[in-house]
Amino acid sequence: MSGKRYVLLGVAAYFAFLLATLPASVAWKYFIDLADMPQLNQQVSQLDGSVWDGSTKIHIDSLSYPLAWHVSLRSLWRLGLELDLSSYQDIFSADTKVFISPFGLALREARAKVSEDLVNRSLQSAAASMTNPVFINVQEVDWAWGSFSEANGRIAWEGGLVTYRDGRNTKQLFVPSMVGSLSSEDGSLVLTFASSAETGAEELISARLSGEGLGLIQVRRRLFDLLGQRWAENSQAQDIIFEISQQLWN
């Protein structure tokens, strides 16, 4: 290697070291000013440590989530950024690896436990609630150029009581365990729920997310059959009886 290359490598290593040891609070202030998004300051607090290794609290919908991160400096030489992220508390715990590069984003080895309390907060508007937590185990998700190329993982719920409002009455029913399989198809992220993890288990609910942020949820009559609920007699078990779509981002 020539002398010039050694000098360039040394300069690059020096600036990488400076960036890594920069206090997280200082880096965040520069980011807020550069992005001109001062409202983000209300969602982030208690920044501690450096850009390389630190922690903070994220505030979303009146809840606070502790977040810790560690950056692998080796990934900088591959023109990418590798982060180990973790968050642990009673209502939510998770850890994962995130890869960021000019070519796209990737998620690896993501494991999370979502408590029933947190799930029920999102169900309040539907006057519904459930028991038992949800477990997430994702091996990989790759996104690049507005398309999901790879996905592999599962989401499991052991089943339990579901409470919901039927007119003026409140009803309860027992829902058996459900397993969701994560995959990619035609550039979209697909999550398919079935009544068991067995191969060939019949689909109950499917959720699809396009690389452009369009979300779609479809519920088949088979789910109501499983729950012992009546539906139109002239319909088939595989018929879609409920469908909703929403643009999650542009």
Short mmCIF file of N, CA, C and O in Angstrom, two decimals, residues 3-138:
data_model
loop_
_atom_site.label_atom_id
_atom_site.label_comp_id
_atom_site.label_asym_id
_atom_site.label_seq_id
_atom_site.Cartn_x
_atom_site.Cartn_y
_atom_site.Cartn_z
N GLY A 3 2.20 5.27 0.40
CA GLY A 3 2.15 6.15 1.54
C GLY A 3 0.88 6.98 1.58
O GLY A 3 0.31 7.21 2.65
N LYS A 4 0.41 7.44 0.40
CA LYS A 4 -0.81 8.25 0.35
C LYS A 4 -2.01 7.47 0.86
O LYS A 4 -2.87 8.02 1.55
N ARG A 5 -2.07 6.20 0.50
CA ARG A 5 -3.21 5.39 0.95
C ARG A 5 -3.18 5.21 2.46
O ARG A 5 -4.21 5.18 3.12
N TYR A 6 -1.97 5.05 3.03
CA TYR A 6 -1.87 4.94 4.49
C TYR A 6 -2.35 6.23 5.16
O TYR A 6 -3.04 6.20 6.19
N VAL A 7 -2.00 7.37 4.56
CA VAL A 7 -2.43 8.65 5.12
C VAL A 7 -3.94 8.79 5.05
O VAL A 7 -4.60 9.18 6.02
N LEU A 8 -4.54 8.46 3.89
CA LEU A 8 -5.99 8.55 3.73
C LEU A 8 -6.70 7.61 4.69
O LEU A 8 -7.73 7.97 5.27
N LEU A 9 -6.16 6.42 4.86
CA LEU A 9 -6.76 5.46 5.78
C LEU A 9 -6.69 5.97 7.21
O LEU A 9 -7.64 5.86 7.99
N GLY A 10 -5.54 6.59 7.55
CA GLY A 10 -5.39 7.13 8.90
C GLY A 10 -6.35 8.28 9.15
O GLY A 10 -6.94 8.38 10.24
N VAL A 11 -6.51 9.17 8.16
CA VAL A 11 -7.43 10.30 8.29
C VAL A 11 -8.87 9.80 8.44
O VAL A 11 -9.64 10.29 9.29
N ALA A 12 -9.25 8.80 7.62
CA ALA A 12 -10.60 8.25 7.70
C ALA A 12 -10.84 7.61 9.07
O ALA A 12 -11.91 7.77 9.67
N ALA A 13 -9.82 6.89 9.57
CA ALA A 13 -9.96 6.26 10.88
C ALA A 13 -10.08 7.31 11.98
O ALA A 13 -10.85 7.14 12.94
N TYR A 14 -9.36 8.41 11.84
CA TYR A 14 -9.41 9.47 12.84
C TYR A 14 -10.80 10.11 12.89
O TYR A 14 -11.37 10.31 13.97
N PHE A 15 -11.35 10.43 11.71
CA PHE A 15 -12.68 11.04 11.68
C PHE A 15 -13.75 10.06 12.15
O PHE A 15 -14.74 10.46 12.79
N ALA A 16 -13.60 8.78 11.85
CA ALA A 16 -14.54 7.78 12.34
C ALA A 16 -14.49 7.71 13.86
O ALA A 16 -15.52 7.59 14.53
N PHE A 17 -13.27 7.83 14.43
CA PHE A 17 -13.11 7.82 15.88
C PHE A 17 -13.77 9.04 16.50
O PHE A 17 -14.47 8.95 17.52
N LEU A 18 -13.57 10.22 15.88
CA LEU A 18 -14.20 11.44 16.39
C LEU A 18 -15.72 11.33 16.37
O LEU A 18 -16.40 11.73 17.33
N LEU A 19 -16.26 10.79 15.28
CA LEU A 19 -17.71 10.64 15.17
C LEU A 19 -18.23 9.67 16.22
O LEU A 19 -19.26 9.92 16.85
N ALA A 20 -17.52 8.58 16.42
CA ALA A 20 -17.97 7.56 17.36
C ALA A 20 -17.97 8.07 18.79
O ALA A 20 -18.83 7.70 19.60
N THR A 21 -17.00 8.91 19.12
CA THR A 21 -16.88 9.38 20.51
C THR A 21 -17.63 10.69 20.75
O THR A 21 -17.64 11.19 21.87
N LEU A 22 -18.28 11.23 19.73
CA LEU A 22 -19.07 12.46 19.89
C LEU A 22 -20.23 12.20 20.83
O LEU A 22 -20.94 11.20 20.69
N PRO A 23 -20.44 13.06 21.84
CA PRO A 23 -21.57 12.84 22.75
C PRO A 23 -22.89 12.76 22.00
O PRO A 23 -23.14 13.52 21.06
N ALA A 24 -23.74 11.82 22.42
CA ALA A 24 -25.01 11.61 21.74
C ALA A 24 -25.88 12.86 21.77
O ALA A 24 -26.58 13.17 20.80
N SER A 25 -25.85 13.60 22.87
CA SER A 25 -26.67 14.80 22.99
C SER A 25 -26.25 15.87 21.99
O SER A 25 -27.09 16.58 21.42
N VAL A 26 -24.94 15.98 21.73
CA VAL A 26 -24.43 16.96 20.77
C VAL A 26 -24.83 16.54 19.35
O VAL A 26 -25.30 17.37 18.56
N ALA A 27 -24.67 15.25 19.04
CA ALA A 27 -25.05 14.75 17.71
C ALA A 27 -26.54 14.92 17.46
O ALA A 27 -26.95 15.28 16.35
N TRP A 28 -27.35 14.70 18.49
CA TRP A 28 -28.80 14.84 18.34
C TRP A 28 -29.18 16.30 18.07
O TRP A 28 -30.04 16.58 17.24
N LYS A 29 -28.51 17.22 18.76
CA LYS A 29 -28.79 18.64 18.54
C LYS A 29 -28.46 19.04 17.10
O LYS A 29 -29.22 19.76 16.45
N TYR A 30 -27.31 18.58 16.60
CA TYR A 30 -26.94 18.88 15.22
C TYR A 30 -27.97 18.30 14.26
O TYR A 30 -28.34 18.94 13.26
N PHE A 31 -28.43 17.08 14.55
CA PHE A 31 -29.43 16.44 13.67
C PHE A 31 -30.74 17.22 13.67
O PHE A 31 -31.34 17.44 12.61
N ILE A 32 -31.20 17.63 14.84
CA ILE A 32 -32.45 18.39 14.95
C ILE A 32 -32.37 19.69 14.17
O ILE A 32 -33.29 20.08 13.44
N ASP A 33 -31.22 20.38 14.32
CA ASP A 33 -31.04 21.66 13.61
C ASP A 33 -30.96 21.44 12.10
O ASP A 33 -31.54 22.21 11.32
N LEU A 34 -30.24 20.39 11.69
CA LEU A 34 -30.08 20.12 10.26
C LEU A 34 -31.39 19.71 9.62
O LEU A 34 -31.72 20.14 8.51
N ALA A 35 -32.17 18.88 10.33
CA ALA A 35 -33.44 18.41 9.79
C ALA A 35 -34.56 19.43 9.97
O ALA A 35 -35.63 19.26 9.38
N ASP A 36 -34.30 20.46 10.79
CA ASP A 36 -35.31 21.49 11.07
C ASP A 36 -36.61 20.86 11.59
O ASP A 36 -37.69 21.16 11.11
N MET A 37 -36.45 19.96 12.58
CA MET A 37 -37.60 19.27 13.18
C MET A 37 -37.52 19.38 14.70
O MET A 37 -37.28 18.38 15.39
N PRO A 38 -37.68 20.57 15.26
CA PRO A 38 -37.55 20.76 16.71
C PRO A 38 -38.58 19.97 17.51
O PRO A 38 -38.36 19.69 18.69
N GLN A 39 -39.71 19.59 16.88
CA GLN A 39 -40.74 18.86 17.61
C GLN A 39 -40.24 17.48 18.06
O GLN A 39 -40.80 16.90 19.00
N LEU A 40 -39.19 16.97 17.43
CA LEU A 40 -38.66 15.66 17.82
C LEU A 40 -38.07 15.69 19.22
O LEU A 40 -37.95 14.65 19.87
N ASN A 41 -37.67 16.89 19.69
CA ASN A 41 -37.12 17.00 21.04
C ASN A 41 -38.11 16.56 22.10
O ASN A 41 -37.73 16.16 23.20
N GLN A 42 -39.41 16.66 21.81
CA GLN A 42 -40.43 16.26 22.77
C GLN A 42 -40.56 14.74 22.85
O GLN A 42 -41.17 14.22 23.77
N GLN A 43 -40.00 14.02 21.89
CA GLN A 43 -40.11 12.56 21.86
C GLN A 43 -38.84 11.87 22.32
O GLN A 43 -38.83 10.64 22.43
N VAL A 44 -37.80 12.63 22.57
CA VAL A 44 -36.52 12.05 22.99
C VAL A 44 -36.00 12.79 24.21
O VAL A 44 -36.03 14.02 24.24
N SER A 45 -35.56 12.03 25.23
CA SER A 45 -35.01 12.66 26.43
C SER A 45 -33.95 11.75 27.05
O SER A 45 -33.78 10.60 26.64
N GLN A 46 -33.24 12.30 28.02
CA GLN A 46 -32.24 11.56 28.80
C GLN A 46 -31.19 10.90 27.90
O GLN A 46 -30.84 9.73 28.08
N LEU A 47 -30.70 11.65 26.92
CA LEU A 47 -29.63 11.14 26.06
C LEU A 47 -28.34 11.01 26.87
O LEU A 47 -27.93 11.93 27.56
N ASP A 48 -27.72 9.84 26.77
CA ASP A 48 -26.51 9.59 27.54
C ASP A 48 -25.54 8.79 26.68
O ASP A 48 -25.95 8.02 25.81
N GLY A 49 -24.24 8.97 26.93
CA GLY A 49 -23.24 8.22 26.19
C GLY A 49 -22.85 8.91 24.90
O GLY A 49 -23.03 10.12 24.74
N SER A 50 -22.32 8.14 23.97
CA SER A 50 -21.80 8.68 22.72
C SER A 50 -22.58 8.15 21.52
O SER A 50 -23.48 7.32 21.67
N VAL A 51 -22.22 8.64 20.35
CA VAL A 51 -22.82 8.13 19.12
C VAL A 51 -22.55 6.64 18.99
O VAL A 51 -23.38 5.88 18.49
N TRP A 52 -21.41 6.20 19.46
CA TRP A 52 -21.00 4.81 19.35
C TRP A 52 -21.74 3.91 20.33
O TRP A 52 -22.16 2.81 19.99
N ASP A 53 -21.95 4.39 21.55
CA ASP A 53 -22.52 3.54 22.59
C ASP A 53 -23.29 4.43 23.57
O ASP A 53 -22.69 5.22 24.29
N GLY A 54 -24.62 4.33 23.57
CA GLY A 54 -25.38 5.23 24.42
C GLY A 54 -26.78 4.73 24.71
O GLY A 54 -27.14 3.60 24.39
N SER A 55 -27.58 5.60 25.30
CA SER A 55 -28.95 5.25 25.67
C SER A 55 -29.80 6.50 25.70
O SER A 55 -29.29 7.62 25.80
N THR A 56 -31.11 6.31 25.65
CA THR A 56 -32.05 7.42 25.69
C THR A 56 -33.42 6.89 26.06
O THR A 56 -33.59 5.69 26.31
N LYS A 57 -34.40 7.79 26.10
CA LYS A 57 -35.80 7.41 26.27
C LYS A 57 -36.61 7.99 25.13
O LYS A 57 -36.47 9.17 24.79
N ILE A 58 -37.46 7.12 24.54
CA ILE A 58 -38.33 7.53 23.44
C ILE A 58 -39.75 7.64 23.99
O ILE A 58 -40.24 6.71 24.65
N HIS A 59 -40.44 8.76 23.72
CA HIS A 59 -41.79 8.99 24.23
C HIS A 59 -42.79 8.92 23.08
O HIS A 59 -42.72 9.70 22.13
N ILE A 60 -43.70 7.96 23.17
CA ILE A 60 -44.72 7.75 22.14
C ILE A 60 -46.07 7.54 22.82
O ILE A 60 -46.22 6.63 23.65
N ASP A 61 -47.04 8.37 22.48
CA ASP A 61 -48.40 8.23 23.01
C ASP A 61 -48.42 8.11 24.53
O ASP A 61 -48.99 7.17 25.10
N SER A 62 -47.76 9.03 25.20
CA SER A 62 -47.72 9.13 26.66
C SER A 62 -46.98 7.98 27.34
O SER A 62 -47.00 7.87 28.56
N LEU A 63 -46.32 7.13 26.58
CA LEU A 63 -45.49 6.06 27.15
C LEU A 63 -44.03 6.33 26.85
O LEU A 63 -43.68 6.92 25.82
N SER A 64 -43.15 5.88 27.75
CA SER A 64 -41.71 6.05 27.57
C SER A 64 -41.04 4.70 27.38
O SER A 64 -41.32 3.75 28.12
N TYR A 65 -40.15 4.63 26.39
CA TYR A 65 -39.45 3.39 26.09
C TYR A 65 -37.95 3.64 26.20
O TYR A 65 -37.38 4.44 25.45
N PRO A 66 -37.26 2.96 27.13
CA PRO A 66 -35.81 3.09 27.18
C PRO A 66 -35.18 2.42 25.95
O PRO A 66 -35.64 1.36 25.50
N LEU A 67 -34.16 3.04 25.40
CA LEU A 67 -33.50 2.50 24.22
C LEU A 67 -31.99 2.62 24.39
O LEU A 67 -31.48 3.68 24.71
N ALA A 68 -31.30 1.51 24.18
CA ALA A 68 -29.84 1.50 24.22
C ALA A 68 -29.32 1.06 22.86
O ALA A 68 -29.95 0.26 22.17
N TRP A 69 -28.16 1.59 22.47
CA TRP A 69 -27.60 1.23 21.18
C TRP A 69 -26.09 1.05 21.26
O TRP A 69 -25.42 1.59 22.14
N HIS A 70 -25.59 0.27 20.33
CA HIS A 70 -24.15 0.11 20.17
C HIS A 70 -23.87 0.01 18.68
O HIS A 70 -24.52 -0.76 17.96
N VAL A 71 -22.91 0.80 18.20
CA VAL A 71 -22.57 0.83 16.78
C VAL A 71 -21.29 0.04 16.53
O VAL A 71 -20.31 0.21 17.26
N SER A 72 -21.32 -0.81 15.52
CA SER A 72 -20.12 -1.55 15.13
C SER A 72 -19.31 -0.71 14.17
O SER A 72 -19.76 -0.41 13.06
N LEU A 73 -18.12 -0.29 14.59
CA LEU A 73 -17.28 0.55 13.74
C LEU A 73 -16.77 -0.21 12.52
O LEU A 73 -16.46 0.40 11.49
N ARG A 74 -16.71 -1.54 12.62
CA ARG A 74 -16.23 -2.31 11.47
C ARG A 74 -17.15 -2.14 10.26
O ARG A 74 -16.70 -2.25 9.13
N SER A 75 -18.44 -1.90 10.53
CA SER A 75 -19.39 -1.78 9.42
C SER A 75 -19.15 -0.53 8.59
O SER A 75 -19.55 -0.46 7.43
N LEU A 76 -18.45 0.49 9.16
CA LEU A 76 -18.19 1.72 8.42
C LEU A 76 -17.31 1.47 7.20
O LEU A 76 -17.44 2.14 6.18
N TRP A 77 -16.43 0.48 7.31
CA TRP A 77 -15.54 0.18 6.18
C TRP A 77 -16.31 -0.48 5.04
O TRP A 77 -15.81 -0.55 3.92
N ARG A 78 -17.52 -0.99 5.32
CA ARG A 78 -18.34 -1.60 4.27
C ARG A 78 -19.41 -0.61 3.79
O ARG A 78 -20.41 -1.02 3.21
N LEU A 79 -19.16 0.68 4.05
CA LEU A 79 -20.09 1.74 3.65
C LEU A 79 -21.49 1.50 4.22
O LEU A 79 -22.51 1.70 3.56
N GLY A 80 -21.52 1.06 5.46
CA GLY A 80 -22.79 0.81 6.11
C GLY A 80 -22.69 1.10 7.59
O GLY A 80 -21.64 1.49 8.11
N LEU A 81 -23.80 0.92 8.28
CA LEU A 81 -23.86 1.16 9.72
C LEU A 81 -24.61 0.00 10.35
O LEU A 81 -25.73 -0.32 9.95
N GLU A 82 -23.98 -0.64 11.31
CA GLU A 82 -24.60 -1.76 12.03
C GLU A 82 -24.86 -1.35 13.47
O GLU A 82 -23.94 -0.95 14.19
N LEU A 83 -26.13 -1.42 13.90
CA LEU A 83 -26.49 -1.02 15.25
C LEU A 83 -27.13 -2.19 15.99
O LEU A 83 -27.97 -2.90 15.44
N ASP A 84 -26.71 -2.37 17.24
CA ASP A 84 -27.39 -3.27 18.16
C ASP A 84 -28.33 -2.41 19.01
O ASP A 84 -27.88 -1.53 19.74
N LEU A 85 -29.63 -2.67 18.91
CA LEU A 85 -30.63 -1.90 19.64
C LEU A 85 -31.32 -2.79 20.66
O LEU A 85 -31.60 -3.96 20.39
N SER A 86 -31.63 -2.23 21.83
CA SER A 86 -32.35 -3.00 22.85
C SER A 86 -33.21 -2.07 23.69
O SER A 86 -32.88 -0.90 23.90
N SER A 87 -34.34 -2.61 24.14
CA SER A 87 -35.26 -1.87 24.99
C SER A 87 -35.92 -2.86 25.94
O SER A 87 -36.50 -3.87 25.49
N TYR A 88 -35.83 -2.61 27.23
CA TYR A 88 -36.37 -3.55 28.21
C TYR A 88 -37.22 -2.82 29.25
O TYR A 88 -36.75 -1.89 29.90
N GLN A 89 -38.46 -3.25 29.37
CA GLN A 89 -39.35 -2.80 30.43
C GLN A 89 -40.52 -3.78 30.51
O GLN A 89 -40.60 -4.73 29.71
N ASP A 90 -41.42 -3.57 31.46
CA ASP A 90 -42.49 -4.54 31.71
C ASP A 90 -43.44 -4.68 30.53
O ASP A 90 -43.85 -5.79 30.16
N ILE A 91 -43.83 -3.56 29.92
CA ILE A 91 -44.85 -3.64 28.87
C ILE A 91 -44.27 -4.00 27.51
O ILE A 91 -45.00 -4.43 26.60
N PHE A 92 -42.95 -3.83 27.34
CA PHE A 92 -42.34 -4.10 26.04
C PHE A 92 -40.85 -4.36 26.22
O PHE A 92 -40.16 -3.61 26.91
N SER A 93 -40.36 -5.42 25.61
CA SER A 93 -38.92 -5.69 25.62
C SER A 93 -38.52 -6.20 24.24
O SER A 93 -39.25 -6.95 23.60
N ALA A 94 -37.34 -5.76 23.78
CA ALA A 94 -36.91 -6.16 22.44
C ALA A 94 -35.42 -5.95 22.28
O ALA A 94 -34.82 -5.10 22.96
N ASP A 95 -34.82 -6.73 21.39
CA ASP A 95 -33.45 -6.47 20.96
C ASP A 95 -33.32 -6.91 19.51
O ASP A 95 -33.95 -7.87 19.08
N THR A 96 -32.50 -6.19 18.75
CA THR A 96 -32.37 -6.47 17.32
C THR A 96 -31.09 -5.86 16.79
O THR A 96 -30.45 -5.02 17.44
N LYS A 97 -30.72 -6.26 15.59
CA LYS A 97 -29.63 -5.66 14.85
C LYS A 97 -30.22 -4.95 13.63
O LYS A 97 -31.05 -5.52 12.93
N VAL A 98 -29.77 -3.73 13.39
CA VAL A 98 -30.23 -2.94 12.25
C VAL A 98 -29.04 -2.58 11.39
O VAL A 98 -28.01 -2.12 11.90
N PHE A 99 -29.17 -2.79 10.08
CA PHE A 99 -28.12 -2.46 9.13
C PHE A 99 -28.62 -1.35 8.21
O PHE A 99 -29.67 -1.48 7.58
N ILE A 100 -27.86 -0.26 8.13
CA ILE A 100 -28.22 0.88 7.29
C ILE A 100 -27.08 1.13 6.31
O ILE A 100 -25.92 1.19 6.69
N SER A 101 -27.43 1.23 5.03
CA SER A 101 -26.44 1.50 3.99
C SER A 101 -27.07 2.36 2.91
O SER A 101 -28.30 2.54 2.90
N PRO A 102 -26.26 2.88 1.98
CA PRO A 102 -26.84 3.65 0.87
C PRO A 102 -27.77 2.81 0.00
O PRO A 102 -28.52 3.37 -0.81
N PHE A 103 -27.72 1.49 0.17
CA PHE A 103 -28.48 0.61 -0.70
C PHE A 103 -29.80 0.15 -0.08
O PHE A 103 -30.65 -0.42 -0.75
N GLY A 104 -29.99 0.36 1.23
CA GLY A 104 -31.23 -0.05 1.85
C GLY A 104 -31.11 -0.26 3.34
O GLY A 104 -30.13 0.16 3.98
N LEU A 105 -32.11 -0.94 3.91
CA LEU A 105 -32.17 -1.22 5.33
C LEU A 105 -32.36 -2.72 5.54
O LEU A 105 -32.96 -3.40 4.71
N ALA A 106 -31.88 -3.21 6.68
CA ALA A 106 -32.06 -4.62 7.01
C ALA A 106 -32.24 -4.78 8.51
O ALA A 106 -31.65 -4.04 9.30
N LEU A 107 -33.08 -5.74 8.88
CA LEU A 107 -33.33 -6.08 10.27
C LEU A 107 -32.91 -7.53 10.47
O LEU A 107 -33.24 -8.40 9.65
N ARG A 108 -32.18 -7.81 11.55
CA ARG A 108 -31.70 -9.16 11.81
C ARG A 108 -31.91 -9.52 13.28
O ARG A 108 -31.77 -8.69 14.17
N GLU A 109 -32.26 -10.78 13.51
CA GLU A 109 -32.33 -11.34 14.87
C GLU A 109 -33.15 -10.47 15.81
O GLU A 109 -32.72 -10.13 16.92
N ALA A 110 -34.34 -10.12 15.37
CA ALA A 110 -35.23 -9.28 16.18
C ALA A 110 -36.11 -10.16 17.06
O ALA A 110 -36.83 -11.02 16.56
N ARG A 111 -36.06 -9.94 18.35
CA ARG A 111 -36.89 -10.67 19.30
C ARG A 111 -37.59 -9.67 20.21
O ARG A 111 -36.94 -8.75 20.73
N ALA A 112 -38.88 -9.86 20.41
CA ALA A 112 -39.63 -8.90 21.22
C ALA A 112 -40.77 -9.60 21.94
O ALA A 112 -41.30 -10.61 21.48
N LYS A 113 -41.13 -9.02 23.08
CA LYS A 113 -42.31 -9.45 23.85
C LYS A 113 -43.18 -8.22 24.06
O LYS A 113 -42.73 -7.23 24.65
N VAL A 114 -44.40 -8.28 23.56
CA VAL A 114 -45.34 -7.18 23.68
C VAL A 114 -46.43 -7.58 24.68
O VAL A 114 -47.16 -8.55 24.43
N SER A 115 -46.52 -6.89 25.78
CA SER A 115 -47.48 -7.26 26.82
C SER A 115 -48.91 -7.00 26.36
O SER A 115 -49.16 -6.19 25.47
N GLU A 116 -49.84 -7.70 27.00
CA GLU A 116 -51.25 -7.48 26.68
C GLU A 116 -51.69 -6.04 27.01
O GLU A 116 -52.57 -5.48 26.36
N ASP A 117 -51.04 -5.42 28.02
CA ASP A 117 -51.38 -4.04 28.37
C ASP A 117 -51.10 -3.10 27.21
O ASP A 117 -51.90 -2.20 26.90
N LEU A 118 -49.96 -3.30 26.54
CA LEU A 118 -49.61 -2.44 25.41
C LEU A 118 -50.52 -2.71 24.22
O LEU A 118 -50.96 -1.78 23.54
N VAL A 119 -50.82 -3.98 23.96
CA VAL A 119 -51.73 -4.32 22.86
C VAL A 119 -53.10 -3.72 23.12
O VAL A 119 -53.74 -3.16 22.21
N ASN A 120 -53.57 -3.81 24.35
CA ASN A 120 -54.92 -3.33 24.67
C ASN A 120 -55.04 -1.81 24.53
O ASN A 120 -56.14 -1.30 24.30
N ARG A 121 -53.93 -1.08 24.67
CA ARG A 121 -53.97 0.36 24.46
C ARG A 121 -54.37 0.67 23.01
O ARG A 121 -55.12 1.61 22.75
N SER A 122 -53.88 -0.14 22.08
CA SER A 122 -54.23 0.08 20.67
C SER A 122 -55.62 -0.43 20.34
O SER A 122 -56.20 -0.06 19.31
N LEU A 123 -56.19 -1.26 21.22
CA LEU A 123 -57.53 -1.80 20.99
C LEU A 123 -58.63 -0.98 21.66
O LEU A 123 -59.81 -1.27 21.49
N GLN A 124 -58.25 0.05 22.42
CA GLN A 124 -59.23 0.84 23.15
C GLN A 124 -60.26 1.48 22.23
O GLN A 124 -61.45 1.52 22.55
N SER A 125 -59.81 1.99 21.09
CA SER A 125 -60.74 2.64 20.17
C SER A 125 -61.79 1.69 19.62
O SER A 125 -62.87 2.10 19.22
N ALA A 126 -61.47 0.38 19.63
CA ALA A 126 -62.42 -0.62 19.15
C ALA A 126 -63.21 -1.25 20.29
O ALA A 126 -63.96 -2.20 20.08
N ALA A 127 -63.04 -0.71 21.51
CA ALA A 127 -63.72 -1.22 22.71
C ALA A 127 -63.46 -2.72 22.86
O ALA A 127 -64.37 -3.49 23.16
N ALA A 128 -62.20 -3.11 22.68
CA ALA A 128 -61.83 -4.52 22.78
C ALA A 128 -60.57 -4.66 23.62
O ALA A 128 -59.82 -3.70 23.82
N SER A 129 -60.35 -5.88 24.12
CA SER A 129 -59.15 -6.17 24.88
C SER A 129 -58.86 -7.67 24.79
O SER A 129 -59.72 -8.46 24.39
N MET A 130 -57.66 -8.06 25.19
CA MET A 130 -57.26 -9.47 25.13
C MET A 130 -56.34 -9.79 26.30
O MET A 130 -55.89 -8.89 27.01
N THR A 131 -56.11 -11.06 26.50
CA THR A 131 -55.19 -11.51 27.55
C THR A 131 -53.97 -12.17 26.92
O THR A 131 -54.02 -12.62 25.78
N ASN A 132 -52.88 -12.19 27.68
CA ASN A 132 -51.62 -12.83 27.30
C ASN A 132 -50.82 -12.02 26.28
O ASN A 132 -51.38 -11.36 25.42
N PRO A 133 -49.49 -12.07 26.40
CA PRO A 133 -48.62 -11.26 25.54
C PRO A 133 -48.43 -11.87 24.14
O PRO A 133 -48.80 -13.02 23.89
N VAL A 134 -47.84 -11.06 23.27
CA VAL A 134 -47.49 -11.48 21.91
C VAL A 134 -45.97 -11.56 21.82
O VAL A 134 -45.26 -10.68 22.30
N PHE A 135 -45.48 -12.64 21.19
CA PHE A 135 -44.03 -12.85 21.05
C PHE A 135 -43.64 -12.74 19.57
O PHE A 135 -44.29 -13.32 18.70
N ILE A 136 -42.57 -11.98 19.32
CA ILE A 136 -42.09 -11.74 17.96
C ILE A 136 -40.68 -12.28 17.82
O ILE A 136 -39.82 -12.03 18.67
N ASN A 137 -40.44 -13.04 16.75
CA ASN A 137 -39.12 -13.57 16.46
C ASN A 137 -38.87 -13.45 14.96
O ASN A 137 -39.43 -14.23 14.17
N VAL A 138 -38.09 -12.47 14.57
CA VAL A 138 -37.83 -12.21 13.15
C VAL A 138 -36.36 -12.46 12.85
O VAL A 138 -35.48 -11.85 13.46
#
